[in-house]
Structure formats: C-alpha cells, structure tokens
Short mmCIF file of C-alpha atoms in Angstrom, two decimals:
data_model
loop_
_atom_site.label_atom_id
_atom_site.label_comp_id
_atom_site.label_asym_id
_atom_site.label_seq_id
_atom_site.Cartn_x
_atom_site.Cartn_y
_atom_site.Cartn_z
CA UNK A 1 -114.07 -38.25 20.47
CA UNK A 2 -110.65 -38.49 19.69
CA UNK A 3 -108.14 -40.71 21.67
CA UNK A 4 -104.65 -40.58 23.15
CA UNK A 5 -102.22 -43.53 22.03
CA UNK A 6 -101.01 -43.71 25.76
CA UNK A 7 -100.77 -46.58 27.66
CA UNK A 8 -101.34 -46.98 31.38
CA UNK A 9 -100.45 -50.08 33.65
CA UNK A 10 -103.68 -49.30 35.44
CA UNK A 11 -105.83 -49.13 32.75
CA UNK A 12 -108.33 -52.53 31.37
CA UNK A 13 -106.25 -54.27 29.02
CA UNK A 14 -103.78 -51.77 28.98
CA UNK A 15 -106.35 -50.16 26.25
CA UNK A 16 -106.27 -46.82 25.07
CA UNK A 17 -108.32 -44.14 27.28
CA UNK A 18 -110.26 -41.51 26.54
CA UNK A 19 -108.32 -38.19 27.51
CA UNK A 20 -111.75 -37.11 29.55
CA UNK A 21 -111.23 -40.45 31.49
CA UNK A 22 -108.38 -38.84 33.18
CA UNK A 23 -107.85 -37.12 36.50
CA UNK A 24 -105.82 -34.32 36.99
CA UNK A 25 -103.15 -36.63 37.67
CA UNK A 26 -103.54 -38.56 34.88
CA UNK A 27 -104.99 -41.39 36.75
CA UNK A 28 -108.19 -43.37 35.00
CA UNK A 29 -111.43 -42.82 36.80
CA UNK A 30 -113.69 -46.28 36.65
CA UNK A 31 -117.10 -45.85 34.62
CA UNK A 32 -116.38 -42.22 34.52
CA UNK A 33 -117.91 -41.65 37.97
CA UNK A 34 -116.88 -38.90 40.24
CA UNK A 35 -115.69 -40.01 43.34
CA UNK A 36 -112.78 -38.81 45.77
CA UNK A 37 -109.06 -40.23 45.05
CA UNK A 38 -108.62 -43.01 45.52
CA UNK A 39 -104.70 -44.28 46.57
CA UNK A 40 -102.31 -43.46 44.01
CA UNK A 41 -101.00 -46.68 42.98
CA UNK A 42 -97.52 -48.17 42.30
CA UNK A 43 -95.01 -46.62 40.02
CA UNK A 44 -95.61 -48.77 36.71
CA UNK A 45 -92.03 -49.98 35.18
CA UNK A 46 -90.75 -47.66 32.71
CA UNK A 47 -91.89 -48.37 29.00
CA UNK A 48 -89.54 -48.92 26.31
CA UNK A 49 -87.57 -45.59 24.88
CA UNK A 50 -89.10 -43.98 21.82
CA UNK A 51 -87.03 -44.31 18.61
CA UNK A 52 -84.58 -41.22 18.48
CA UNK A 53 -86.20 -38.89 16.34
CA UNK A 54 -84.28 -37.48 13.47
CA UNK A 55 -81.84 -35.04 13.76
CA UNK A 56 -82.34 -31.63 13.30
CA UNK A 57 -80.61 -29.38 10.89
CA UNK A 58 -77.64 -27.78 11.47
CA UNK A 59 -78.06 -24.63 11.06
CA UNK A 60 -75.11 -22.44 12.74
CA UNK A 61 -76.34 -19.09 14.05
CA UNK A 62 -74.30 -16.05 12.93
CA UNK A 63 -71.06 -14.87 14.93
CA UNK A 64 -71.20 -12.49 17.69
CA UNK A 65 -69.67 -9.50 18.07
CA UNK A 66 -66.00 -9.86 18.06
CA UNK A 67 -65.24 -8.84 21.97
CA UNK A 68 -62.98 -5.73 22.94
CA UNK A 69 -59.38 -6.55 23.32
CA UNK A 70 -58.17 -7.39 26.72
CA UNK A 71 -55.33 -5.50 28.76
CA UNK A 72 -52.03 -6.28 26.54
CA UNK A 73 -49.84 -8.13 29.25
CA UNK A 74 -46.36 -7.09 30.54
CA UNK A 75 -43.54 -7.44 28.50
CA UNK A 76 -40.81 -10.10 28.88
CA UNK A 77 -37.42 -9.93 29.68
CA UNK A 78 -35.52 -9.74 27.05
CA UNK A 79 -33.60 -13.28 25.70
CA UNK A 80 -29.98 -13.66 25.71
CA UNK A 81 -27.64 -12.10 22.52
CA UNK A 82 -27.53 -14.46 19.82
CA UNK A 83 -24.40 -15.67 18.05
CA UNK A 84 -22.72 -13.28 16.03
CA UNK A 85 -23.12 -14.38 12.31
CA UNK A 86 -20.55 -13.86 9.85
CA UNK A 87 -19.31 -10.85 8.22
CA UNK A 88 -20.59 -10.10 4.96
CA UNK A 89 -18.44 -9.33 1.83
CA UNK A 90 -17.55 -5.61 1.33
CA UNK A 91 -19.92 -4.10 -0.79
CA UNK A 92 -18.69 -2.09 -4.20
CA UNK A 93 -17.09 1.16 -3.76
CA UNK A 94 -19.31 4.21 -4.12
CA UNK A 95 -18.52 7.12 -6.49
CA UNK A 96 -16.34 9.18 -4.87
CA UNK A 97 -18.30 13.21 -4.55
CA UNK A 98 -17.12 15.75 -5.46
CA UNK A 99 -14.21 17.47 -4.54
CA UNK A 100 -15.52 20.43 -1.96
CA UNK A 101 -14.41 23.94 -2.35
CA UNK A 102 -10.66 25.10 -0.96
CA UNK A 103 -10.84 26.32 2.44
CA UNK A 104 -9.07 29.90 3.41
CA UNK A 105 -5.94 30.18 3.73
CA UNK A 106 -3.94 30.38 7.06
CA UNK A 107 -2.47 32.44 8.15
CA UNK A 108 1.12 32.76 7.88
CA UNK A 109 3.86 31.27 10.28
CA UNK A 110 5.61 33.21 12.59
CA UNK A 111 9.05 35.66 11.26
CA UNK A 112 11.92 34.39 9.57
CA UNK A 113 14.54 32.58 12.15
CA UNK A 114 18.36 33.98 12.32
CA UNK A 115 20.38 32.53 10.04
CA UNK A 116 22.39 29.43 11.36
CA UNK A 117 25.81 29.46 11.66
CA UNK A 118 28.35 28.43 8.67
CA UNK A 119 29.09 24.88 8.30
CA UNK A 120 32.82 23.38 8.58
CA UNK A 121 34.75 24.04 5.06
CA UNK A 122 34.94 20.94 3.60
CA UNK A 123 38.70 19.47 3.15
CA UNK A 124 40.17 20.82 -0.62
CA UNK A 125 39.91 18.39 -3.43
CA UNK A 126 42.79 15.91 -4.48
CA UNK A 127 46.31 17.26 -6.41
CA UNK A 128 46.11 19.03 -9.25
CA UNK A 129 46.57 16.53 -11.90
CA UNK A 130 49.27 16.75 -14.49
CA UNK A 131 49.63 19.00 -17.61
CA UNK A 132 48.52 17.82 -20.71
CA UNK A 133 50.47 17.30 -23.55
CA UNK A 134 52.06 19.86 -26.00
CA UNK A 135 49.37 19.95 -28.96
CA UNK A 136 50.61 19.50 -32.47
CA UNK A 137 49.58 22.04 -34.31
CA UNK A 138 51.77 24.58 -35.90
CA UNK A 139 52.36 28.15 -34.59
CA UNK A 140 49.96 30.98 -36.04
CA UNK A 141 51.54 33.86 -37.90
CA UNK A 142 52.55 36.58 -35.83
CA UNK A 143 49.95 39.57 -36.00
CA UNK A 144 50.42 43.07 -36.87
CA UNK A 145 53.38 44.83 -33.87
CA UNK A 146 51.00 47.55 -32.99
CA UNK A 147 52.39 51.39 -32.88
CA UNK A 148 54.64 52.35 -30.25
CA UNK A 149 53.32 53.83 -27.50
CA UNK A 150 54.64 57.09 -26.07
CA UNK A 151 57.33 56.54 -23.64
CA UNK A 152 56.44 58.12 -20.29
CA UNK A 153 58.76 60.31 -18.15
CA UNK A 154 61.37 58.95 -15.99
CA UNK A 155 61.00 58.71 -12.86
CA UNK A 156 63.85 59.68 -9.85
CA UNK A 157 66.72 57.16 -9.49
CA UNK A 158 66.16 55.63 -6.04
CA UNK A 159 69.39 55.38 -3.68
CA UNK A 160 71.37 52.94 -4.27
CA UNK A 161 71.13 49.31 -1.86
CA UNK A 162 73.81 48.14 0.42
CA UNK A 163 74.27 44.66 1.88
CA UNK A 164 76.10 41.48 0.03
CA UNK A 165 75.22 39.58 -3.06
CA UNK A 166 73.12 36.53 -2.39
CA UNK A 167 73.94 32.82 -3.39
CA UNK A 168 73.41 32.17 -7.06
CA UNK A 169 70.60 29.98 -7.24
CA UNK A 170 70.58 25.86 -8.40
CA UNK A 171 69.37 25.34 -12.15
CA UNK A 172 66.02 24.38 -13.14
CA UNK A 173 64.73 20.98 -14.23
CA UNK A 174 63.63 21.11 -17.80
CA UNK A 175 60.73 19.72 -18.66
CA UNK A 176 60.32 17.50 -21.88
CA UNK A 177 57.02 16.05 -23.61
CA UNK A 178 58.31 12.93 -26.49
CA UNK A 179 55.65 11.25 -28.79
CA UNK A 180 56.68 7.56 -28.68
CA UNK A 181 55.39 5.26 -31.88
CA UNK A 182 54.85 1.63 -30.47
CA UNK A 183 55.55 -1.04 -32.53
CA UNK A 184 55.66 -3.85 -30.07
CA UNK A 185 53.11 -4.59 -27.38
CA UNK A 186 54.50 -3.25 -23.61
CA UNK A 187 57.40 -1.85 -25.69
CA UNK A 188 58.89 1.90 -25.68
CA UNK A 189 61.64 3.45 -27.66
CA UNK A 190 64.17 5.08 -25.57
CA UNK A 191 64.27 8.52 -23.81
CA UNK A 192 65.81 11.35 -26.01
CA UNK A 193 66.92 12.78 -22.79
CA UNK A 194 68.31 10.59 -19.38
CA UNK A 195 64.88 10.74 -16.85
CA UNK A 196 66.47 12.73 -14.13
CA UNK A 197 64.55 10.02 -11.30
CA UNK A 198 63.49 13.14 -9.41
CA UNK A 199 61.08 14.97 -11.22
CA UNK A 200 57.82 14.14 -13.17
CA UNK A 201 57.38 11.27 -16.09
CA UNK A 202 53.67 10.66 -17.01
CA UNK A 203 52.94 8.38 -19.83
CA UNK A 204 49.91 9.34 -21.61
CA UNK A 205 48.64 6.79 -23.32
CA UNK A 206 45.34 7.38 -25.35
CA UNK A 207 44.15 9.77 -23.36
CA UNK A 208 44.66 7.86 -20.06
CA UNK A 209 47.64 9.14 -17.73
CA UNK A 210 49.44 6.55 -15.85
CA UNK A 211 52.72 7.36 -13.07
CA UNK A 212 55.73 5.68 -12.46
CA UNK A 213 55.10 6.09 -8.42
CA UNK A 214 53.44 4.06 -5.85
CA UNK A 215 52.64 0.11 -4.65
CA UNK A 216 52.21 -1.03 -7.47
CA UNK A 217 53.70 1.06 -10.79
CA UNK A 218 52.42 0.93 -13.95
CA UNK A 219 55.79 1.22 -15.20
CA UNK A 220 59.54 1.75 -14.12
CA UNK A 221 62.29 3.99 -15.84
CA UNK A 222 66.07 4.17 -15.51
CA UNK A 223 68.01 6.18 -17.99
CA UNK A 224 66.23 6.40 -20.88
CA UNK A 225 64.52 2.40 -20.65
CA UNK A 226 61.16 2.67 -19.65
CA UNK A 227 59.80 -0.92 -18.80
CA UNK A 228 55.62 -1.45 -18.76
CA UNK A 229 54.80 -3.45 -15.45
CA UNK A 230 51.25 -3.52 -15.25
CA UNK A 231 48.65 -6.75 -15.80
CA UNK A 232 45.46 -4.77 -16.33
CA UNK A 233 46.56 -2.64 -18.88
CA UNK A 234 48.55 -2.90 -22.38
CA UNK A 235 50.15 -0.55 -24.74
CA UNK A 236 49.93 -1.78 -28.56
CA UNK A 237 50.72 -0.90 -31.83
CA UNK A 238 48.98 2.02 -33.26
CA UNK A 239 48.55 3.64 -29.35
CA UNK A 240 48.75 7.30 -29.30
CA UNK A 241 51.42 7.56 -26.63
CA UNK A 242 53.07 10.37 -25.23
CA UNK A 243 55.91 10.43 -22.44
CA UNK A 244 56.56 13.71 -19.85
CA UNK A 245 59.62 14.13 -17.99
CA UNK A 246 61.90 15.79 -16.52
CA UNK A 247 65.44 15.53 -17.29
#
C-alpha cells in the first residue's frame, strides 16, 4: 500500500502514515482501531515552506475586443490669438488675362450748350516797324502800252463851288535811303543830305535795324555826322550798312 510523504506532530516518530490511518480530519487513529474522537490536539508549529516551484510560462492570452468609443467630451474654449507672424514676401506677378470684350456704348450726353459769349479783343500788336531798304536791282523794261481804250461820254459839268481858297499846305519831308561803305570800325561817312532831327533815320546794318531814339541810343546824328554809341554792338569793315532818313 502506497504511502503519503506527510508528516504529522502527532504521529510515532514523526513517521510516515498510511493514508487509511487517517480520520476524516486527518488525525492518526492508534493500531487502526475504531473508536470515537478523541480531543483534537494542539495546533503543531508550522513546517518549513516548500521550495518555490518553477515558474510558469508566460504565455500572454490574446487581446480582447477593442471596446466601443466613449461619449466624445465637450469642447474647450477656445485659447487666446496668437502673435501675428510676419508678412511674407510678395509673390511673382501672375499673367495678366485677357483683355474682356468692349462694353456698349453710352449713350450720348445731353444737347449742345449756347455758345459763350466773345472774349475781350486782345490789345493790337506793337508799331509797325520800319521800311526796308530800296533793293538794288535795276528797273525792268517797260512792257508793251496796251491799245487805247475807247473814251467814254462826258458826263454834265456840275455847278460851279463857292467859298474861299484854303491855306496852301507845308511841304513834305523827303525821304532818303544811302548805302554807307565802312572802312573803320564805329565809323560812318557823312550824310549826302543834312538829317532834318525830326523825322526817321534807321541804320540798317546787316540786316539788323537799330534807332537813334530812346535811353540809351545806339547812335546820335547832327548834320550829316552820325556817331555809333553803343557797347554791345559794332559796325566793321566789310558791314552791309544802309542809312534812312529824312531830310
């Protein structure tokens, strides 16, 4: 009959025991006789732990189900504006479209206003400047005298005026135009005729007219001297010079 390893403080010797030697409490029963209980005896001390048996494998199960999601919360308030960051650099231009189609015209404005009244007249330009010289040039040939024309009837004597004979009148000025050759600088030959220092006298010199009147004179005459008094311009040799006067 086989036997239990087990040890009992109330057991001979502390030998091992039959497993039949046992009461239902695991109590040994003397020369296996039946008998009542007896008194359940003191608590033995407690043996000596075991040695820790190995451990067992690890073996991890497989992973549940993954659960349902839960109830998504309420949302938070919303964080203060961040810092503006800086502003980036302008892109490239894009290719401009193209150009749409030309709308309707409009329509036209309203009729023609009246016509505004005529400006001021404008004062009349300066004096008439002087004549220019005699040319040159020889006198054509006369043409052809034409053919006489009929002579037309005569017409009534009208009555004779009555009332006296006017004034005679004063004589005219003449009028003369004298090339002058220069052969020294600022230097004129003298006046065919006496200047007359009432009249006109114009010195033309290349062109350019200059007067004896004014401030400041480009020249002076008396008699027949003229004498050159300007600084800004000069007369010299080889000048085309004419002088106009009256005499």
């Amino acid at each position: 009959m086989p036997t239990i390893p087990y040890t009992f403080a109330n057991t001979p010797g502390g030998s091992s025991i039959p497993l039949q030697e046992l009461d239902d409490n695991f109590q040994y029963v003397l020369n296996n006789a039946t008998g009542g209980s007896g008194a359940t005896g003191p608590t033995g001390a407690a043996g000596q732990a075991g040695v820790t048996g190995p451990t067992g494998a690890a073996t991890t199960g497989p992973s549940g189900p993954t659960g349902s999601t839960g109830v998504t919360g309420p949302t938070g308030r919303t964080g203060p504006t961040g810092i503006t960051g800086p502003t980036g650099r302008t892109g490239p231009t894009g290719v401009t479209g193209p150009t749409g189609t030309a709308g309707a015209t409009g329509p036209s404005g309203g009729p023609i206003g009246p016509t505004g009244p005529t400006g001021v007249t404008g004062p009349s330009g300066g004096p008439i400047g002087p004549t220019g010289p005699t040319g040159s040039g020889s006198t054509g040939p006369t043409g052809v005298t034409g053919p006489t024309g009929r002579t037309g009837p005569t017409g009534v004597t009208g009555p004779t005026g009555f009332g006296p004979t006017g004034p005679t009148g004063s004589a005219g000025l003449s009028v003369r135009v004298q090339a002058m050759t220069i052969t020294v600088a600022d230097t004129f030959p003298a006046l065919t005729n006496t200047y007359n220092n009432s009249g006109l006298f114009q010195l033309i010199v290349n062109g350019q007219v200059f007067v004896s009147a004014g401030a400041s004179p480009a020249f002076t005459v008396s008699g027949t001297t003229i004498t050159w008094a300007s600084t800004i311009f000069s007369v010299n040799p080889g000048d085309t010079v004419f002088a106009m006067y009256s005499y």
